[in-house]
CSV table of C-alpha atoms in Angstrom, one decimal:
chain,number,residue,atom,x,y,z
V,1,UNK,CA,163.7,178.8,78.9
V,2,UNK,CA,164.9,179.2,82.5
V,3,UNK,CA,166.8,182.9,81.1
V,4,UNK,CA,163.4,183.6,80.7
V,5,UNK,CA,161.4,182.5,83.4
V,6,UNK,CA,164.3,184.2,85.8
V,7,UNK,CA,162.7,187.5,84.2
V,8,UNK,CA,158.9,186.6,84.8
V,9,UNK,CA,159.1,184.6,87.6
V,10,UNK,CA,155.1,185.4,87.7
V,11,UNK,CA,155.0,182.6,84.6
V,12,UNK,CA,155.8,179.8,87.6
V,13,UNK,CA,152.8,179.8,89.4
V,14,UNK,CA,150.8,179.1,86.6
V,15,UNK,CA,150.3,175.2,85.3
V,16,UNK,CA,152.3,174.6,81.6
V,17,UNK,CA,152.4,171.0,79.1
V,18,UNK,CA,154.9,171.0,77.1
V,19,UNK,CA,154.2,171.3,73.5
V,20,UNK,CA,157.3,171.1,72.1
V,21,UNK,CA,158.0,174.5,72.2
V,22,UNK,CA,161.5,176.0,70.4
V,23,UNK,CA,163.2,179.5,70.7
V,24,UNK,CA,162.0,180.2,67.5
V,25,UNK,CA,164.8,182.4,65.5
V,26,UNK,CA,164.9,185.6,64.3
V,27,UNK,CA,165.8,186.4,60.7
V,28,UNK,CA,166.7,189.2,58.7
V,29,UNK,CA,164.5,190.5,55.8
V,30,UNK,CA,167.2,192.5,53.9
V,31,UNK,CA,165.9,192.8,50.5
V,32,UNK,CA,162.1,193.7,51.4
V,33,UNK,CA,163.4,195.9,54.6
V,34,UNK,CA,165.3,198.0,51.9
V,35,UNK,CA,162.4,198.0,49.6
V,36,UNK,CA,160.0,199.5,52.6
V,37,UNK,CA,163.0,201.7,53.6
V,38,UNK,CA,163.7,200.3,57.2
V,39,UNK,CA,165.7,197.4,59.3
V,40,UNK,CA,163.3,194.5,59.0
V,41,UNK,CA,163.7,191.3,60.6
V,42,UNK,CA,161.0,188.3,61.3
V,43,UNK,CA,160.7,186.3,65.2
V,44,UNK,CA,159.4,182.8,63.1
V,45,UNK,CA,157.2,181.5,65.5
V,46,UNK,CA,155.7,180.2,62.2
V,47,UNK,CA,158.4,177.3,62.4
V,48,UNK,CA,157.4,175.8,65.9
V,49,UNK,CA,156.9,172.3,65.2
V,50,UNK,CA,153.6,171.4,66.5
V,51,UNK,CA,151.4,170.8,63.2
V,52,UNK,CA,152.8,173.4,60.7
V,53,UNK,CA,153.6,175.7,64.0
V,54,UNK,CA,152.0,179.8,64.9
V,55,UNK,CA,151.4,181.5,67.9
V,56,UNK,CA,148.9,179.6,69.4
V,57,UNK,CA,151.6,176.8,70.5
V,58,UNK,CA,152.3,179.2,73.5
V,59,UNK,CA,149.3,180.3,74.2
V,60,UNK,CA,147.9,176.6,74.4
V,61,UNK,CA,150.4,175.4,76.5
V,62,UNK,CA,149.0,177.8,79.3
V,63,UNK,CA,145.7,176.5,78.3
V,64,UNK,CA,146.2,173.1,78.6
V,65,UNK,CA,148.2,173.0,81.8
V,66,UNK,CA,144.4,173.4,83.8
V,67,UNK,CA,143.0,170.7,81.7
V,68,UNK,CA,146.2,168.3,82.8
V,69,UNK,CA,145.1,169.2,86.7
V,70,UNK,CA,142.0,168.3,85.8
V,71,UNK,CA,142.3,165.4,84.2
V,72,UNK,CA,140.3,166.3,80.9
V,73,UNK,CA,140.4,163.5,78.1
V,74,UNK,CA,138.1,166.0,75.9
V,75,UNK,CA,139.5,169.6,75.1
V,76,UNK,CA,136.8,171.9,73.4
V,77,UNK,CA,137.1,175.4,71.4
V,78,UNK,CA,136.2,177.4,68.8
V,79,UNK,CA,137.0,179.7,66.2
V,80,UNK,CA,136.6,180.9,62.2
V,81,UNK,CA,136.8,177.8,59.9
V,82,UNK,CA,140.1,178.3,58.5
V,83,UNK,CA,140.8,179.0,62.6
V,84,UNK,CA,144.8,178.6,63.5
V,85,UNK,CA,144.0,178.3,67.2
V,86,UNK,CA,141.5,175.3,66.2
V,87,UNK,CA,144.0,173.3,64.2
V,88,UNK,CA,146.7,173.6,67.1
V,89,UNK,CA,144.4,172.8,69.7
V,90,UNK,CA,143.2,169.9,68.0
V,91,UNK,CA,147.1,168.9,67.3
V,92,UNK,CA,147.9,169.9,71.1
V,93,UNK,CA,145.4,168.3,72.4
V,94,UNK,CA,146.4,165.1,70.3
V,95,UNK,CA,149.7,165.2,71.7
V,96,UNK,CA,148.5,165.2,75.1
V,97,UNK,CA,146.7,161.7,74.3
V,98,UNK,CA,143.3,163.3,74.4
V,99,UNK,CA,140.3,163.5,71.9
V,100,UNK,CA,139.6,167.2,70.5
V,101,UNK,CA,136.4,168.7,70.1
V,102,UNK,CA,136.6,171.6,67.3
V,103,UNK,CA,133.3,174.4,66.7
V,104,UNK,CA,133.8,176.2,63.0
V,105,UNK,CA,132.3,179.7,63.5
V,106,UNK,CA,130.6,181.6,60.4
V,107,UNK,CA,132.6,184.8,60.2
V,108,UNK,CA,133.7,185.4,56.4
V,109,UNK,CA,131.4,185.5,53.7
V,110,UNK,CA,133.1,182.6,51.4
V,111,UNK,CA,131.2,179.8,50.5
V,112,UNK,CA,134.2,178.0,47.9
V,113,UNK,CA,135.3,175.0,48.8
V,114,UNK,CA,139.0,175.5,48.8
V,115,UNK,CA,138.0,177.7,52.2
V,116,UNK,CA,135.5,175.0,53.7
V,117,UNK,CA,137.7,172.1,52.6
V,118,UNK,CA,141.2,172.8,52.4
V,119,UNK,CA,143.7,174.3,54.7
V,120,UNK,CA,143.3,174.2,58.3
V,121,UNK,CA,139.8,172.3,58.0
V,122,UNK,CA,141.9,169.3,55.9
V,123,UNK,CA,144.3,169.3,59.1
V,124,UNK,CA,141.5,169.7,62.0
V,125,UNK,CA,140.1,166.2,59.9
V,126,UNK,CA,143.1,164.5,59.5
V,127,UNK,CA,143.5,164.8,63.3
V,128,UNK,CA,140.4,163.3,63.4
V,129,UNK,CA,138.4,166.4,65.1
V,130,UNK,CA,134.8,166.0,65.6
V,131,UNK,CA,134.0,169.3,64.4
V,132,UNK,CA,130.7,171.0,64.6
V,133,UNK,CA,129.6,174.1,63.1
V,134,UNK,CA,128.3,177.7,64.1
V,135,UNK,CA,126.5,180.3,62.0
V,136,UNK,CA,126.2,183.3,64.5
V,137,UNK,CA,129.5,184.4,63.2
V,138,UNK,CA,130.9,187.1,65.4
V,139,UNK,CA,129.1,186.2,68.4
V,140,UNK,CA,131.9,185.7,70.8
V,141,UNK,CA,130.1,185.6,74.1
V,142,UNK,CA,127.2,183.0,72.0
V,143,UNK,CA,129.9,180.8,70.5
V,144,UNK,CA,131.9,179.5,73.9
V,145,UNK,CA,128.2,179.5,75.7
V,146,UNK,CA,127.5,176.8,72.4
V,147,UNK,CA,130.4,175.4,73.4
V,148,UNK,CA,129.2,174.7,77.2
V,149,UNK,CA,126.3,173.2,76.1
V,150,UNK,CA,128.5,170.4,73.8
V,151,UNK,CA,130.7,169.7,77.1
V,152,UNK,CA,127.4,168.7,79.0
V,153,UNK,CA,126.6,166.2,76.2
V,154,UNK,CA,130.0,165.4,76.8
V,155,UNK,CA,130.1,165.0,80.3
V,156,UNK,CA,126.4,162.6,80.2
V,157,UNK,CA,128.5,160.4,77.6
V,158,UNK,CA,131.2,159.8,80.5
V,159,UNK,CA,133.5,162.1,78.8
V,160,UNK,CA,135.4,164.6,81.0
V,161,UNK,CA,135.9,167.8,78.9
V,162,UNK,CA,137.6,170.8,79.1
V,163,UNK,CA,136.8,174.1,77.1
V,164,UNK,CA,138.7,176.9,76.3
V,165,UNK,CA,136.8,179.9,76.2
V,166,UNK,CA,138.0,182.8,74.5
V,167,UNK,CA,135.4,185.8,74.9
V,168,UNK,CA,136.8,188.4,77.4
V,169,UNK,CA,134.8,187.3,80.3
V,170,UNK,CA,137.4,184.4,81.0
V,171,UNK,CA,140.8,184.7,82.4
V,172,UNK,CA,143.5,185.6,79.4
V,173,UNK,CA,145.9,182.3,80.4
V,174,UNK,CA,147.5,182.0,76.5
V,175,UNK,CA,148.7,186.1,77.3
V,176,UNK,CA,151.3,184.0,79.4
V,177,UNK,CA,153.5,182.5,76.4
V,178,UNK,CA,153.4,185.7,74.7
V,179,UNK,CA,155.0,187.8,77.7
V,180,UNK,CA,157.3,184.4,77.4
V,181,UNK,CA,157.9,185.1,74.1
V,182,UNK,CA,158.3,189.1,74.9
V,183,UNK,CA,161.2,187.6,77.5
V,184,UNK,CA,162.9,184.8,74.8
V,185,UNK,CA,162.6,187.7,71.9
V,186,UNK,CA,164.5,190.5,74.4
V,187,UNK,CA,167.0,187.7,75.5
V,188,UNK,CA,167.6,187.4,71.7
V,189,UNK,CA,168.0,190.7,70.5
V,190,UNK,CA,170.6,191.5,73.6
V,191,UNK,CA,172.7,188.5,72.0
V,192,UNK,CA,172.4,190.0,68.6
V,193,UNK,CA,173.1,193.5,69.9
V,194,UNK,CA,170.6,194.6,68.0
V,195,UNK,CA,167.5,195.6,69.9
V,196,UNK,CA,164.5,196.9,67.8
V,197,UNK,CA,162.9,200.2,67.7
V,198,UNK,CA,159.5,198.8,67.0
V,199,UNK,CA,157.9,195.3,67.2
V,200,UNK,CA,154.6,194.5,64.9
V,201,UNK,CA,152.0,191.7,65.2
V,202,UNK,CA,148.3,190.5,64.3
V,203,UNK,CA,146.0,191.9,67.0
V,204,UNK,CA,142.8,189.6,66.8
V,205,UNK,CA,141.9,188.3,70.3
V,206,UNK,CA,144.3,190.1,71.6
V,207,UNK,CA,146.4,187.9,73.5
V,208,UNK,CA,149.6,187.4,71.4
V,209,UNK,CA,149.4,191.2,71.7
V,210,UNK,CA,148.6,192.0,75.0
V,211,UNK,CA,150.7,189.0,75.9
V,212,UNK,CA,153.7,190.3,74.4
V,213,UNK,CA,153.1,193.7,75.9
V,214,UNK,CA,152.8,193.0,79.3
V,215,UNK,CA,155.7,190.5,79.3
V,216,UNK,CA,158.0,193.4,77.6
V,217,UNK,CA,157.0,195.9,80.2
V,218,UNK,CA,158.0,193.4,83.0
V,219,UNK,CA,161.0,192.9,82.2
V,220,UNK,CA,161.8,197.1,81.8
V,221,UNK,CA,161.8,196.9,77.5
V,222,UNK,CA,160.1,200.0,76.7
V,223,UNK,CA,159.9,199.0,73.2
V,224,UNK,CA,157.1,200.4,71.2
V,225,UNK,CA,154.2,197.2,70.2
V,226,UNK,CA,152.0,197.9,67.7
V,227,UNK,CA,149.0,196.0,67.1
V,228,UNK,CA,147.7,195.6,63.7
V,229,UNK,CA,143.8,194.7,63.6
V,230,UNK,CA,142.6,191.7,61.7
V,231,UNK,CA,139.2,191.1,63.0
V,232,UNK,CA,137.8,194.1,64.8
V,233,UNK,CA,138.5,197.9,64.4
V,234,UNK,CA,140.5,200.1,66.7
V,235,UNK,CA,137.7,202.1,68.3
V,236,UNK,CA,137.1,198.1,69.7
V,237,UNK,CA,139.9,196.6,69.9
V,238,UNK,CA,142.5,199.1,72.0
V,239,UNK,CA,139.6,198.6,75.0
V,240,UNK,CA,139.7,194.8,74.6
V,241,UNK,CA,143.7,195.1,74.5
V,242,UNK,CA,143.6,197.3,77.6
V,243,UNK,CA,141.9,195.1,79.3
V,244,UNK,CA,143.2,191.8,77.9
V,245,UNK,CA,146.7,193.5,79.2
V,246,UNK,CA,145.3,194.2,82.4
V,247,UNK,CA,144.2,190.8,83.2
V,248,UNK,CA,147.6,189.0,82.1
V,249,UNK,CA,149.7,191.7,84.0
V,250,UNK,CA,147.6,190.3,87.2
V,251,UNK,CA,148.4,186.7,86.2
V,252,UNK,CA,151.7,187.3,86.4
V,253,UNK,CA,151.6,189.8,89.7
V,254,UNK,CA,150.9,193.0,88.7
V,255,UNK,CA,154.8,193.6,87.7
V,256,UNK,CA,153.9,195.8,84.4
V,257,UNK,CA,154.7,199.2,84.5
V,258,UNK,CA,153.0,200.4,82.1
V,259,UNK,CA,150.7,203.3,80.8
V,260,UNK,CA,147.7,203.8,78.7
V,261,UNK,CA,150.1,205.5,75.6
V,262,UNK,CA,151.7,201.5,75.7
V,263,UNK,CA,148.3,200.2,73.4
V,264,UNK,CA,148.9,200.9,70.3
V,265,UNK,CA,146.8,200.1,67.4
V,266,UNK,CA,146.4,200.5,63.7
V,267,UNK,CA,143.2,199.4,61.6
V,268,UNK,CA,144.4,201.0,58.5
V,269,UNK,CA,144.5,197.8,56.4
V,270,UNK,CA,141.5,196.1,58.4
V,271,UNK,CA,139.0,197.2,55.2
V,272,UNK,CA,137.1,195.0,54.1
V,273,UNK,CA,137.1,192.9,57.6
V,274,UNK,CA,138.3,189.5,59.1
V,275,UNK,CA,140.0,187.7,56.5
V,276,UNK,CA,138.8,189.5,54.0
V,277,UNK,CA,141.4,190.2,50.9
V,278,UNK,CA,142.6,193.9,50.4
V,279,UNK,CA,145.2,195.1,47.5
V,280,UNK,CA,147.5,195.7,50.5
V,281,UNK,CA,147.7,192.6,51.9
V,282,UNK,CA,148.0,191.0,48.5
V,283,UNK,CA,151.1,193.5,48.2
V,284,UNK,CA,152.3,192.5,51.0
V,285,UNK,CA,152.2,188.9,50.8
V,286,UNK,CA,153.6,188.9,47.4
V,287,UNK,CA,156.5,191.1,48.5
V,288,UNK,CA,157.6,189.0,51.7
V,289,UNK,CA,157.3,185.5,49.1
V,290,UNK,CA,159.2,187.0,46.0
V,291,UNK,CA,161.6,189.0,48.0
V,292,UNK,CA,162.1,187.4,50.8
V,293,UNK,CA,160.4,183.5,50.1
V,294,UNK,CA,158.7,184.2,53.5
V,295,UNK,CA,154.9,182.9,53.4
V,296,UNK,CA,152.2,184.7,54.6
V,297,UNK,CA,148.3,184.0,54.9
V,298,UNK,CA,145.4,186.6,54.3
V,299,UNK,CA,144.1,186.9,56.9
V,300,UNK,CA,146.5,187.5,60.2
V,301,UNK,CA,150.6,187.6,58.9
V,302,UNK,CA,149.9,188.9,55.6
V,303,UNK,CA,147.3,191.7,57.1
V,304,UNK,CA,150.1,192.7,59.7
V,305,UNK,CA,152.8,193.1,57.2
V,306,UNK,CA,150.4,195.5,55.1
V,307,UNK,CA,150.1,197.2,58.5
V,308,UNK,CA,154.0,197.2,59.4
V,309,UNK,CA,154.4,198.6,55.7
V,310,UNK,CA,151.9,201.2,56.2
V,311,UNK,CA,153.6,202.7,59.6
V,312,UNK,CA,156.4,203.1,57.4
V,313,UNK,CA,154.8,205.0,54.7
V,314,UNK,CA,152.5,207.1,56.9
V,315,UNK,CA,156.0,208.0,59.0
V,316,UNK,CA,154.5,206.2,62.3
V,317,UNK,CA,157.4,204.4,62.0
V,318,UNK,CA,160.7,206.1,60.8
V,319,UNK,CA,162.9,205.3,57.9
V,320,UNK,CA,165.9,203.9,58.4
V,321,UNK,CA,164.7,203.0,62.0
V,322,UNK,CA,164.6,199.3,63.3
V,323,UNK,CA,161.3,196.8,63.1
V,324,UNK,CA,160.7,193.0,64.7
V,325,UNK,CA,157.7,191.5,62.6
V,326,UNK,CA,156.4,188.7,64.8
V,327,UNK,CA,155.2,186.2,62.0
V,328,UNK,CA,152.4,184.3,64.2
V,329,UNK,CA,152.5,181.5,61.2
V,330,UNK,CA,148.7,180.8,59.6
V,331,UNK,CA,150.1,179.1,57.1
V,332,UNK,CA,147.3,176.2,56.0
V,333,UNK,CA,145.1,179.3,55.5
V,334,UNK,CA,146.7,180.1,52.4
V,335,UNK,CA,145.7,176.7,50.6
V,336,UNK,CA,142.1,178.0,51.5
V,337,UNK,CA,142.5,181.5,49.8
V,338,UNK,CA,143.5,179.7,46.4
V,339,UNK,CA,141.0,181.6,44.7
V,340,UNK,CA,141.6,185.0,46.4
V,341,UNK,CA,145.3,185.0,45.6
V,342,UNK,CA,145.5,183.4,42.1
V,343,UNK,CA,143.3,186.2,40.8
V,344,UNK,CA,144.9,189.0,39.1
């Protein structure tokens, strides 16, 4: 990555493990970006190589690098059940040589137990997690404070943990491998010679989006980045983005240029909620798999797609124009939506 890192030389002063991350590729979609009507290709950061690979590979290796300097054997954090971030921290944290610590929040009303069993809960036991459970579902600012209270328990045992809070009162450190990513993708598309007119992600905690955002305007790409909600709507989440983008642009230096027309977000296939099934992300997912044999999961890949498809239709984004999908992987989740997408 030192291409990249010669464009945000803000990433250096910040402590990084190595994961084993790739320069994930970029691939065309040619049959489904003719069905929508536009120039669609995928960034698969779904195939980094850390425990069935997403997003969250980048993010935690900004994460971890404090917990190295402190010399952490216990890493703690929390998110949904079928959380992505939880089964890559648990695997990340593995790979470090450390024991992980893993809270299940109660966000989605399902009670089957493909989604309490299967998917990324199978893979957060078979990493041997101790995993503990919370049932104030969407209380961010409650869950990492629960969190606190498990690393003193910790700490009286002789442990020495680490937790990785998430609410927006702590600093945004996994923004940093998403304005890495932002530099890798650019570097990519200038050796294509193909540079997008749009890019489209998942916009949950806001990080891989903000990230991404920050590390594009940086480097001078003025590409448009539009968010697509997955947890919270856009009246809340283009606040949390701003801010989230604010925070990672200081990380790196303050080297953004950047203004408030930059956040964009669309909540037009959030309906019901968080990973919740709609008819347009079932179309979507069964579009990118039959046309494409690209998997997506309900609730963050397969909701963006819906989202990219929608700019399309609603002429947000133009026909015939070009459009990056950043598939942020999910995968396990869609052993634990058996039911939701096997019914007609």
């Amino acid at each position: 990555f030192e291409k990249e890192f010669d464009l945000l030389p803000g990433l250096s002063r910040h402590p990084r493990v190595d994961l084993g991350l790739i320069r994930s590729g970029i691939d065309p979609l040619t049959r489904m970006g003719a069905e929508i009507g536009v120039d669609l290709f995928v960034k698969r950061d779904d195939a980094q190589p850390l425990a069935m690979g997403g997003n969250k590979v980048r993010q935690l290796e900004y994460y971890l690098g404090p917990a190295q300097e402190q010399d952490a054997n216990t890493v703690l954090i929390t998110g949904a059940v079928q959380s992505n971030f939880v089964r890559l921290c648990a695997a990340a944290t593995r790979k470090m040589g450390w024991h992980p610590v893993v809270q299940l929040e109660d966000r989605v009303p399902k009670d089957d137990p493909a989604y309490n069993n299967s998917g990324n809960v199978l893979i957060d036991r078979l990493l041997g997690a101790d995993i503990h459970y919370f049932s104030e579902g969407e209380n961010e600012a409650a869950a990492d404070a629960n969190l606190d209270t498990i690393a003193e328990t910790l700490k009286e045992q002789g442990r020495r943990p680490y937790v990785i809070h998430l609410g927006t009162d702590h600093p945004p450190l996994g923004g940093l491998g998403y304005a890495l990513c932002a530099a890798e993708t650019y570097l990519q598309c200038q050796e294509m010679d193909r540079m997008p007119d749009h890019i489209v992600l998942g916009s949950g905690s806001g990080l891989t989006h903000s990230g991404f955002l920050v590390g594009a305007r940086s480097i001078g790409w003025d590409v448009p980045v539009h968010g697509i909600c997955v947890r919270r709507d856009a009246g809340l989440q283009v606040p949390r983005i701003v801010q989230r983008a604010m925070e990672v642009d200081a990380l790196l230096g303050e080297t953004a240029k950047m203004s408030p027309g930059d956040v964009l977000v669309d909540d037009t296939t959030l309906a019901p909620g968080y990973g919740r099934m709609n008819k347009e992300v079932m179309e979507a997912i069964q579009m990118a798999a039959q046309m494409e044999a690209l998997l997506l999961d309900p609730v963050y890949t397969g909701r963006a797609m819906a989202g990219l498809i929608s700019l399309v239709r609603r002429g947000v984004i133009e026909k015939g124009q070009s459009v990056m999908f950043i598939h942020t992987g999910g995968l396990p989740g869609i052993f634990a939506y058996e039911k939701d997408l096997t019914t007609d």
